[in-house]
Amino acid sequence: MGQKKDLTGSEKSKIVRYLAEGCSSLKIAKLLKRDHRTIKRFIQNSQQGRKKHVEKPRRKITAHELRKVKRAAAKMPLATSLAIFQSCNITGVPKSTRCAILRDMAKVRKAERRPPLNKTHKLKRQDWAKKYLKTDFSKVLWTDEMRVSLDGPDGWARGWIGKGQRAPVPLRRQQGGGGVLVWAGIIKDELVGPFRVEDGVKLNSQSYCQFLEDTFFKQWYRKKSASFKKNMIFMQDNAPSHASKYSTAWLARKGIKEDKLMTWPPCSPDLNPIENLWSIIKCEIYKEGKQYTSLNSVWEAVVAAACNVDGEQIKTLTGSMDGRLLSVLAKKGGYIGR
């Protein structure tokens, strides 16, 4: 009789069927040509069944400990349930119980990408809204920079995958691949740029002014009429290279000073309509999880996407400023939806 070590799945199924037909273990062993002891061991193990799981008594949480957990959760955003309970010196609580307790008082959320607004920020945003409430925003040039990478923002490569198909594997790079810094502006229904910052150039006050001289002033601003230049208001955010004394003095020599240079409140990307233009361009160049193999190819994609943005889209963005100002005042300086 064969002396095999383990029973196959097919043999186990036959044993169960023969037992149901009333065969003895000895007869089954002869039918399967297996050792009688192997058959008996399988039958005995099957009849024993699984041991019942005895649940350990859960640790009870007092009302005082619940208050401590709630305070700790407020002080430690994004902390794990274990870290929160350990900070309260509460031990012996299983993860399922910790999570159930925290669900009654908190939510699992991602970290906010926008900087938090303090009382001073909110007051300055309200003052800014009141100052420019009666401004003709069709005469404001909204400017900003955007950095684009070869792979796009994390988590964007998502979509429907057919049944039986594998999700595409993204390219992996040893050193990240770098990116391209892009500057552009929008005014009324017109797009200014985009212009590419030279690779490897760090924008400080001097290089920023030189960049504006070589691109914005020489290629766009000097072609405009004197009446246009007289009425145009230049907007830029409070980046160090923008708001420095050097840059402010340089722009003043170009005729952009006082009321022609818009003051900008802190922490206010939601008030700049060009941020929405960046979203439109990024959605286009990174659609379907698109990746790029060179900086020149991603720059060409940015230029192509910018060319596809029509005047009506830009006019919609610049025309939204009255509503944004009213929203800031209604929210007492708080963030508005973009």
mmCIF file of C-alpha atoms in Angstrom:
data_model
loop_
_atom_site.group_PDB
_atom_site.id
_atom_site.type_symbol
_atom_site.label_atom_id
_atom_site.label_comp_id
_atom_site.label_asym_id
_atom_site.label_seq_id
_atom_site.Cartn_x
_atom_site.Cartn_y
_atom_site.Cartn_z
ATOM 1 C CA MET A 1 0.000 0.000 0.000
ATOM 2 C CA GLY A 2 1.366 3.441 -0.863
ATOM 3 C CA GLN A 3 2.988 5.423 1.939
ATOM 4 C CA LYS A 4 2.302 9.020 0.947
ATOM 5 C CA LYS A 5 2.721 11.781 3.553
ATOM 6 C CA ASP A 6 -0.247 14.089 2.933
ATOM 7 C CA LEU A 7 -3.715 13.564 1.579
ATOM 8 C CA THR A 8 -4.605 15.534 -1.501
ATOM 9 C CA GLY A 9 -7.716 17.663 -1.725
ATOM 10 C CA SER A 10 -9.311 15.105 -4.063
ATOM 11 C CA GLU A 11 -8.607 12.269 -1.598
ATOM 12 C CA LYS A 12 -10.129 14.228 1.282
ATOM 13 C CA SER A 13 -13.278 14.803 -0.748
ATOM 14 C CA LYS A 14 -13.515 11.071 -1.508
ATOM 15 C CA ILE A 15 -13.091 10.200 2.177
ATOM 16 C CA VAL A 16 -16.020 12.443 3.106
ATOM 17 C CA ARG A 17 -18.144 10.896 0.340
ATOM 18 C CA TYR A 18 -17.282 7.314 1.372
ATOM 19 C CA LEU A 19 -18.070 8.101 5.015
ATOM 20 C CA ALA A 20 -21.460 9.443 3.952
ATOM 21 C CA GLU A 21 -22.070 6.152 2.113
ATOM 22 C CA GLY A 22 -21.332 4.220 5.331
ATOM 23 C CA CYS A 23 -17.872 2.860 4.470
ATOM 24 C CA SER A 24 -15.468 2.062 7.290
ATOM 25 C CA SER A 25 -12.058 3.697 7.584
ATOM 26 C CA LEU A 26 -10.373 0.370 6.695
ATOM 27 C CA LYS A 27 -12.426 0.012 3.504
ATOM 28 C CA ILE A 28 -11.693 3.641 2.556
ATOM 29 C CA ALA A 29 -7.975 3.011 3.034
ATOM 30 C CA LYS A 30 -8.155 0.038 0.662
ATOM 31 C CA LEU A 31 -10.158 1.983 -1.932
ATOM 32 C CA LEU A 32 -7.701 4.905 -1.906
ATOM 33 C CA LYS A 33 -4.658 2.646 -1.502
ATOM 34 C CA ARG A 34 -3.494 4.724 1.463
ATOM 35 C CA ASP A 35 -2.269 3.795 4.924
ATOM 36 C CA HIS A 36 -5.119 3.060 7.351
ATOM 37 C CA ARG A 37 -3.551 5.255 10.054
ATOM 38 C CA THR A 38 -3.507 8.257 7.688
ATOM 39 C CA ILE A 39 -7.219 7.854 6.989
ATOM 40 C CA LYS A 40 -8.083 7.461 10.699
ATOM 41 C CA ARG A 41 -6.019 10.558 11.621
ATOM 42 C CA PHE A 42 -7.843 12.664 9.013
ATOM 43 C CA ILE A 43 -11.264 11.457 10.248
ATOM 44 C CA GLN A 44 -10.372 12.132 13.910
ATOM 45 C CA ASN A 45 -9.063 15.653 13.163
ATOM 46 C CA SER A 46 -12.192 16.456 11.150
ATOM 47 C CA GLN A 47 -14.479 15.326 13.945
ATOM 48 C CA GLN A 48 -12.691 17.423 16.585
ATOM 49 C CA GLY A 49 -13.649 20.670 14.854
ATOM 50 C CA ARG A 50 -12.408 24.141 15.806
ATOM 51 C CA LYS A 51 -12.071 25.315 19.347
ATOM 52 C CA LYS A 52 -14.471 28.047 20.328
ATOM 53 C CA HIS A 53 -12.916 31.499 20.560
ATOM 54 C CA VAL A 54 -13.297 32.884 24.033
ATOM 55 C CA GLU A 55 -13.493 36.682 23.960
ATOM 56 C CA LYS A 56 -11.489 38.482 26.573
ATOM 57 C CA PRO A 57 -13.409 41.016 28.608
ATOM 58 C CA ARG A 58 -12.899 44.501 27.164
ATOM 59 C CA ARG A 59 -11.479 47.255 29.275
ATOM 60 C CA LYS A 60 -14.152 49.730 30.337
ATOM 61 C CA ILE A 61 -13.522 53.432 29.681
ATOM 62 C CA THR A 62 -14.688 55.859 32.339
ATOM 63 C CA ALA A 63 -16.327 59.209 31.602
ATOM 64 C CA HIS A 64 -13.217 60.976 32.944
ATOM 65 C CA GLU A 65 -10.989 59.009 30.538
ATOM 66 C CA LEU A 66 -13.317 59.833 27.647
ATOM 67 C CA ARG A 67 -12.885 63.542 28.344
ATOM 68 C CA LYS A 68 -9.109 63.079 28.394
ATOM 69 C CA VAL A 69 -9.230 61.275 25.042
ATOM 70 C CA LYS A 70 -11.337 64.062 23.505
ATOM 71 C CA ARG A 71 -8.872 66.738 24.653
ATOM 72 C CA ALA A 72 -5.912 64.690 23.388
ATOM 73 C CA ALA A 73 -7.549 64.178 19.982
ATOM 74 C CA ALA A 74 -8.032 67.942 19.669
ATOM 75 C CA LYS A 75 -4.400 68.638 20.596
ATOM 76 C CA MET A 76 -2.935 65.881 18.396
ATOM 77 C CA PRO A 77 -4.490 66.082 14.912
ATOM 78 C CA LEU A 78 -3.424 63.298 12.521
ATOM 79 C CA ALA A 79 -2.160 61.152 15.437
ATOM 80 C CA THR A 80 -2.960 57.417 15.554
ATOM 81 C CA SER A 81 -5.508 56.027 18.003
ATOM 82 C CA LEU A 82 -2.687 54.310 19.906
ATOM 83 C CA ALA A 83 -0.735 57.576 20.298
ATOM 84 C CA ILE A 84 -3.833 59.415 21.529
ATOM 85 C CA PHE A 85 -4.649 56.786 24.161
ATOM 86 C CA GLN A 86 -1.022 56.479 25.269
ATOM 87 C CA SER A 87 -0.849 60.249 25.807
ATOM 88 C CA CYS A 88 -3.769 59.828 28.233
ATOM 89 C CA ASN A 89 -2.025 56.919 30.025
ATOM 90 C CA ILE A 90 -4.884 54.596 28.992
ATOM 91 C CA THR A 91 -3.535 51.121 28.230
ATOM 92 C CA GLY A 92 -5.005 47.717 27.472
ATOM 93 C CA VAL A 93 -7.618 48.993 25.016
ATOM 94 C CA PRO A 94 -7.768 47.047 21.715
ATOM 95 C CA LYS A 95 -7.569 48.937 18.431
ATOM 96 C CA SER A 96 -11.187 48.206 17.476
ATOM 97 C CA THR A 97 -12.400 49.757 20.754
ATOM 98 C CA ARG A 98 -10.091 52.790 20.390
ATOM 99 C CA CYS A 99 -11.363 53.463 16.878
ATOM 100 C CA ALA A 100 -15.009 53.009 17.909
ATOM 101 C CA ILE A 101 -14.562 55.541 20.721
ATOM 102 C CA LEU A 102 -12.791 58.058 18.472
ATOM 103 C CA ARG A 103 -15.450 57.755 15.751
ATOM 104 C CA ASP A 104 -17.989 59.231 18.157
ATOM 105 C CA MET A 105 -15.912 62.377 18.633
ATOM 106 C CA ALA A 106 -13.692 62.740 15.546
ATOM 107 C CA LYS A 107 -13.294 61.970 11.830
ATOM 108 C CA VAL A 108 -10.401 60.551 9.846
ATOM 109 C CA ARG A 109 -9.346 63.363 7.520
ATOM 110 C CA LYS A 110 -6.342 64.367 5.433
ATOM 111 C CA ALA A 111 -4.129 67.272 6.408
ATOM 112 C CA GLU A 112 -5.195 70.660 5.049
ATOM 113 C CA ARG A 113 -3.024 71.919 2.196
ATOM 114 C CA ARG A 114 -3.886 75.557 2.793
ATOM 115 C CA PRO A 115 -2.091 77.428 5.575
ATOM 116 C CA PRO A 116 -4.200 78.135 8.664
ATOM 117 C CA LEU A 117 -5.595 81.648 9.043
ATOM 118 C CA ASN A 118 -5.126 83.457 12.350
ATOM 119 C CA LYS A 119 -7.056 86.518 13.504
ATOM 120 C CA THR A 120 -4.591 88.961 11.897
ATOM 121 C CA HIS A 121 -4.790 87.172 8.549
ATOM 122 C CA LYS A 122 -8.579 87.311 8.549
ATOM 123 C CA LEU A 123 -8.624 91.018 9.414
ATOM 124 C CA LYS A 124 -6.175 91.807 6.595
ATOM 125 C CA ARG A 125 -8.241 89.789 4.132
ATOM 126 C CA GLN A 126 -11.361 91.720 5.134
ATOM 127 C CA ASP A 127 -9.532 95.062 4.842
ATOM 128 C CA TRP A 128 -8.282 94.050 1.383
ATOM 129 C CA ALA A 129 -11.799 93.113 0.258
ATOM 130 C CA LYS A 130 -13.211 96.426 1.472
ATOM 131 C CA LYS A 131 -10.398 98.389 -0.216
ATOM 132 C CA TYR A 132 -10.917 96.837 -3.656
ATOM 133 C CA LEU A 133 -14.683 96.298 -3.522
ATOM 134 C CA LYS A 134 -15.334 99.017 -6.124
ATOM 135 C CA THR A 135 -12.341 98.160 -8.346
ATOM 136 C CA ASP A 136 -12.758 97.455 -12.051
ATOM 137 C CA PHE A 137 -11.139 94.004 -12.065
ATOM 138 C CA SER A 138 -11.022 93.874 -15.869
ATOM 139 C CA LYS A 139 -7.984 96.164 -15.548
ATOM 140 C CA VAL A 140 -6.114 93.980 -13.041
ATOM 141 C CA LEU A 141 -3.312 91.708 -14.245
ATOM 142 C CA TRP A 142 -3.273 88.615 -12.000
ATOM 143 C CA THR A 143 0.124 86.894 -11.947
ATOM 144 C CA ASP A 144 1.696 83.878 -10.294
ATOM 145 C CA GLU A 145 4.232 81.078 -10.729
ATOM 146 C CA MET A 146 3.544 77.359 -11.004
ATOM 147 C CA ARG A 147 5.952 74.408 -10.853
ATOM 148 C CA VAL A 148 5.175 71.362 -12.975
ATOM 149 C CA SER A 149 6.940 68.024 -12.524
ATOM 150 C CA LEU A 150 7.422 65.093 -14.874
ATOM 151 C CA ASP A 151 4.980 62.888 -12.963
ATOM 152 C CA GLY A 152 2.277 65.257 -11.758
ATOM 153 C CA PRO A 153 0.753 65.612 -8.295
ATOM 154 C CA ASP A 154 0.521 62.457 -6.149
ATOM 155 C CA GLY A 155 -2.778 60.609 -6.306
ATOM 156 C CA TRP A 156 -3.929 62.029 -9.664
ATOM 157 C CA ALA A 157 -3.321 58.852 -11.686
ATOM 158 C CA ARG A 158 -6.731 57.286 -11.046
ATOM 159 C CA GLY A 159 -9.429 56.007 -13.369
ATOM 160 C CA TRP A 160 -11.553 53.095 -14.544
ATOM 161 C CA ILE A 161 -9.751 49.815 -15.233
ATOM 162 C CA GLY A 162 -11.610 47.131 -17.191
ATOM 163 C CA LYS A 163 -12.253 43.729 -15.657
ATOM 164 C CA GLY A 164 -9.371 41.373 -16.293
ATOM 165 C CA GLN A 165 -7.011 44.270 -17.048
ATOM 166 C CA ARG A 166 -4.088 45.366 -14.909
ATOM 167 C CA ALA A 167 -3.592 48.956 -13.833
ATOM 168 C CA PRO A 168 -0.646 50.596 -15.663
ATOM 169 C CA VAL A 169 2.587 50.814 -13.709
ATOM 170 C CA PRO A 170 3.921 54.399 -13.429
ATOM 171 C CA LEU A 171 7.497 55.229 -14.323
ATOM 172 C CA ARG A 172 9.916 55.196 -11.403
ATOM 173 C CA ARG A 173 12.849 57.591 -11.156
ATOM 174 C CA GLN A 174 15.920 57.493 -8.958
ATOM 175 C CA GLN A 175 16.170 61.283 -8.449
ATOM 176 C CA GLY A 176 12.639 62.558 -9.084
ATOM 177 C CA GLY A 177 13.334 64.103 -12.495
ATOM 178 C CA GLY A 178 12.992 67.755 -11.440
ATOM 179 C CA GLY A 179 10.437 70.217 -12.779
ATOM 180 C CA VAL A 180 9.773 73.421 -14.701
ATOM 181 C CA LEU A 181 8.855 76.775 -13.127
ATOM 182 C CA VAL A 182 6.245 78.666 -15.162
ATOM 183 C CA TRP A 183 5.091 82.292 -14.830
ATOM 184 C CA ALA A 184 1.900 83.667 -16.368
ATOM 185 C CA GLY A 185 -0.730 86.354 -15.965
ATOM 186 C CA ILE A 186 -4.388 86.870 -16.882
ATOM 187 C CA ILE A 187 -6.243 90.117 -17.465
ATOM 188 C CA LYS A 188 -9.862 90.426 -18.573
ATOM 189 C CA ASP A 189 -10.043 87.716 -21.293
ATOM 190 C CA GLU A 190 -6.334 87.590 -22.182
ATOM 191 C CA LEU A 191 -3.575 85.185 -21.142
ATOM 192 C CA VAL A 192 -0.098 86.673 -20.704
ATOM 193 C CA GLY A 193 2.514 83.986 -21.283
ATOM 194 C CA PRO A 194 3.162 81.386 -20.110
ATOM 195 C CA PHE A 195 6.866 82.091 -19.736
ATOM 196 C CA ARG A 196 9.423 79.525 -18.595
ATOM 197 C CA VAL A 197 11.943 80.321 -15.886
ATOM 198 C CA GLU A 198 15.392 79.134 -16.948
ATOM 199 C CA ASP A 199 16.285 75.753 -15.451
ATOM 200 C CA GLY A 200 18.461 75.996 -12.359
ATOM 201 C CA VAL A 201 17.612 79.659 -11.679
ATOM 202 C CA LYS A 202 16.447 80.393 -8.148
ATOM 203 C CA LEU A 203 14.052 83.319 -8.113
ATOM 204 C CA ASN A 204 15.404 85.947 -5.728
ATOM 205 C CA SER A 205 14.680 89.662 -6.047
ATOM 206 C CA GLN A 206 17.311 90.287 -8.731
ATOM 207 C CA SER A 207 16.567 87.228 -10.874
ATOM 208 C CA TYR A 208 12.806 87.826 -10.580
ATOM 209 C CA CYS A 209 13.106 91.388 -11.858
ATOM 210 C CA GLN A 210 15.429 90.313 -14.659
ATOM 211 C CA PHE A 211 12.959 87.584 -15.616
ATOM 212 C CA LEU A 212 10.095 90.117 -15.795
ATOM 213 C CA GLU A 213 12.277 92.406 -17.912
ATOM 214 C CA ASP A 214 13.134 89.663 -20.429
ATOM 215 C CA THR A 215 9.631 88.218 -20.714
ATOM 216 C CA PHE A 216 6.688 90.255 -19.434
ATOM 217 C CA PHE A 217 7.961 93.768 -20.213
ATOM 218 C CA LYS A 218 9.797 93.099 -23.498
ATOM 219 C CA GLN A 219 7.363 90.584 -24.997
ATOM 220 C CA TRP A 220 3.978 91.906 -23.837
ATOM 221 C CA TYR A 221 3.839 95.114 -21.776
ATOM 222 C CA ARG A 222 5.775 97.412 -24.130
ATOM 223 C CA LYS A 223 3.376 96.570 -26.982
ATOM 224 C CA LYS A 224 0.416 98.014 -25.075
ATOM 225 C CA SER A 225 -0.913 101.537 -25.489
ATOM 226 C CA ALA A 226 -0.175 104.365 -23.077
ATOM 227 C CA SER A 227 -3.795 104.479 -21.896
ATOM 228 C CA PHE A 228 -3.702 100.731 -21.141
ATOM 229 C CA LYS A 229 -0.493 101.092 -19.129
ATOM 230 C CA LYS A 230 -1.967 104.031 -17.239
ATOM 231 C CA ASN A 231 -5.021 102.064 -16.082
ATOM 232 C CA MET A 232 -3.503 98.583 -15.563
ATOM 233 C CA ILE A 233 -3.106 97.323 -11.966
ATOM 234 C CA PHE A 234 -0.341 94.759 -11.391
ATOM 235 C CA MET A 235 -1.056 91.976 -8.883
ATOM 236 C CA GLN A 236 1.538 89.639 -7.372
ATOM 237 C CA ASP A 237 1.538 87.647 -4.141
ATOM 238 C CA ASN A 238 3.783 88.167 -1.107
ATOM 239 C CA ALA A 239 6.583 85.779 -2.080
ATOM 240 C CA PRO A 240 9.941 87.153 -0.798
ATOM 241 C CA SER A 241 11.213 87.820 -4.332
ATOM 242 C CA HIS A 242 8.010 89.779 -5.117
ATOM 243 C CA ALA A 243 7.559 91.843 -1.966
ATOM 244 C CA SER A 244 11.187 92.788 -1.307
ATOM 245 C CA LYS A 245 12.313 96.422 -1.277
ATOM 246 C CA TYR A 246 14.496 95.751 -4.319
ATOM 247 C CA SER A 247 11.588 94.399 -6.417
ATOM 248 C CA THR A 248 9.191 97.108 -5.257
ATOM 249 C CA ALA A 249 11.676 99.855 -6.173
ATOM 250 C CA TRP A 250 12.422 98.214 -9.532
ATOM 251 C CA LEU A 251 8.723 98.007 -10.431
ATOM 252 C CA ALA A 252 8.285 101.641 -9.365
ATOM 253 C CA ARG A 253 10.959 102.673 -11.896
ATOM 254 C CA LYS A 254 8.888 100.830 -14.498
ATOM 255 C CA GLY A 255 5.846 102.930 -13.548
ATOM 256 C CA ILE A 256 4.137 100.226 -11.480
ATOM 257 C CA LYS A 257 3.765 101.844 -8.067
ATOM 258 C CA GLU A 258 1.273 103.092 -5.503
ATOM 259 C CA ASP A 259 -2.284 102.341 -6.718
ATOM 260 C CA LYS A 260 -0.968 100.552 -9.808
ATOM 261 C CA LEU A 261 0.607 97.844 -7.615
ATOM 262 C CA MET A 262 -2.090 95.902 -5.772
ATOM 263 C CA THR A 263 -1.475 95.167 -2.104
ATOM 264 C CA TRP A 264 -2.049 91.505 -1.312
ATOM 265 C CA PRO A 265 -3.305 89.926 1.931
ATOM 266 C CA PRO A 266 -1.311 87.046 3.501
ATOM 267 C CA CYS A 267 -2.214 83.384 2.951
ATOM 268 C CA SER A 268 -4.687 84.133 0.155
ATOM 269 C CA PRO A 269 -4.201 81.815 -2.844
ATOM 270 C CA ASP A 270 -7.994 81.333 -2.913
ATOM 271 C CA LEU A 271 -8.429 85.000 -3.913
ATOM 272 C CA ASN A 272 -6.147 84.805 -6.965
ATOM 273 C CA PRO A 273 -8.104 83.641 -10.053
ATOM 274 C CA ILE A 274 -4.940 82.468 -11.822
ATOM 275 C CA GLU A 275 -4.787 79.575 -9.344
ATOM 276 C CA ASN A 276 -7.845 78.199 -11.147
ATOM 277 C CA LEU A 277 -6.002 78.533 -14.448
ATOM 278 C CA TRP A 278 -3.171 76.413 -13.042
ATOM 279 C CA SER A 279 -5.742 73.750 -12.110
ATOM 280 C CA ILE A 280 -7.141 73.744 -15.661
ATOM 281 C CA ILE A 281 -3.657 73.355 -17.158
ATOM 282 C CA LYS A 282 -2.596 70.608 -14.736
ATOM 283 C CA CYS A 283 -5.774 68.625 -15.340
ATOM 284 C CA GLU A 284 -5.014 68.753 -19.057
ATOM 285 C CA ILE A 285 -1.316 67.856 -18.998
ATOM 286 C CA TYR A 286 -1.686 65.059 -16.428
ATOM 287 C CA LYS A 287 -4.958 63.529 -17.658
ATOM 288 C CA GLU A 288 -5.106 59.719 -17.769
ATOM 289 C CA GLY A 289 -2.022 59.538 -15.547
ATOM 290 C CA LYS A 290 0.250 61.099 -18.190
ATOM 291 C CA GLN A 291 3.976 61.186 -17.346
ATOM 292 C CA TYR A 292 6.861 62.864 -19.149
ATOM 293 C CA THR A 293 10.425 61.843 -19.886
ATOM 294 C CA SER A 294 12.049 65.289 -20.146
ATOM 295 C CA LEU A 295 11.609 68.855 -18.934
ATOM 296 C CA ASN A 296 11.195 70.087 -22.498
ATOM 297 C CA SER A 297 8.314 67.680 -23.136
ATOM 298 C CA VAL A 298 6.399 68.790 -20.023
ATOM 299 C CA TRP A 299 7.000 72.454 -20.974
ATOM 300 C CA GLU A 300 5.611 71.813 -24.465
ATOM 301 C CA ALA A 301 2.555 70.223 -22.851
ATOM 302 C CA VAL A 302 2.044 73.320 -20.673
ATOM 303 C CA VAL A 303 2.231 75.605 -23.730
ATOM 304 C CA ALA A 304 -0.225 73.416 -25.649
ATOM 305 C CA ALA A 305 -2.673 73.301 -22.727
ATOM 306 C CA ALA A 306 -2.429 77.088 -22.276
ATOM 307 C CA CYS A 307 -3.213 77.615 -25.974
ATOM 308 C CA ASN A 308 -6.404 75.572 -25.527
ATOM 309 C CA VAL A 309 -7.677 77.900 -22.792
ATOM 310 C CA ASP A 310 -10.000 80.314 -24.569
ATOM 311 C CA GLY A 311 -10.853 83.900 -23.731
ATOM 312 C CA GLU A 312 -14.259 83.009 -22.295
ATOM 313 C CA GLN A 313 -12.688 80.753 -19.669
ATOM 314 C CA ILE A 314 -10.267 83.472 -18.653
ATOM 315 C CA LYS A 315 -13.047 86.057 -18.563
ATOM 316 C CA THR A 316 -15.039 83.766 -16.272
ATOM 317 C CA LEU A 317 -12.084 83.586 -13.874
ATOM 318 C CA THR A 318 -11.323 87.317 -13.813
ATOM 319 C CA GLY A 319 -15.040 88.104 -13.648
ATOM 320 C CA SER A 320 -15.411 86.059 -10.461
ATOM 321 C CA MET A 321 -13.558 88.603 -8.316
ATOM 322 C CA ASP A 322 -16.608 90.572 -7.170
ATOM 323 C CA GLY A 323 -18.134 87.376 -5.826
ATOM 324 C CA ARG A 324 -14.873 86.379 -4.122
ATOM 325 C CA LEU A 325 -14.656 89.694 -2.281
ATOM 326 C CA LEU A 326 -18.246 89.412 -1.082
ATOM 327 C CA SER A 327 -17.566 85.833 0.081
ATOM 328 C CA VAL A 328 -14.516 86.961 2.073
ATOM 329 C CA LEU A 329 -16.579 89.601 3.842
ATOM 330 C CA ALA A 330 -19.433 87.155 4.457
ATOM 331 C CA LYS A 331 -17.001 84.622 5.958
ATOM 332 C CA LYS A 332 -15.301 87.350 8.041
ATOM 333 C CA GLY A 333 -11.952 86.812 6.363
ATOM 334 C CA GLY A 334 -12.139 83.010 6.199
ATOM 335 C CA TYR A 335 -11.228 80.891 3.211
ATOM 336 C CA ILE A 336 -13.641 80.771 0.292
ATOM 337 C CA GLY A 337 -14.300 77.923 -2.128
ATOM 338 C CA ARG A 338 -12.481 78.232 -5.414
#
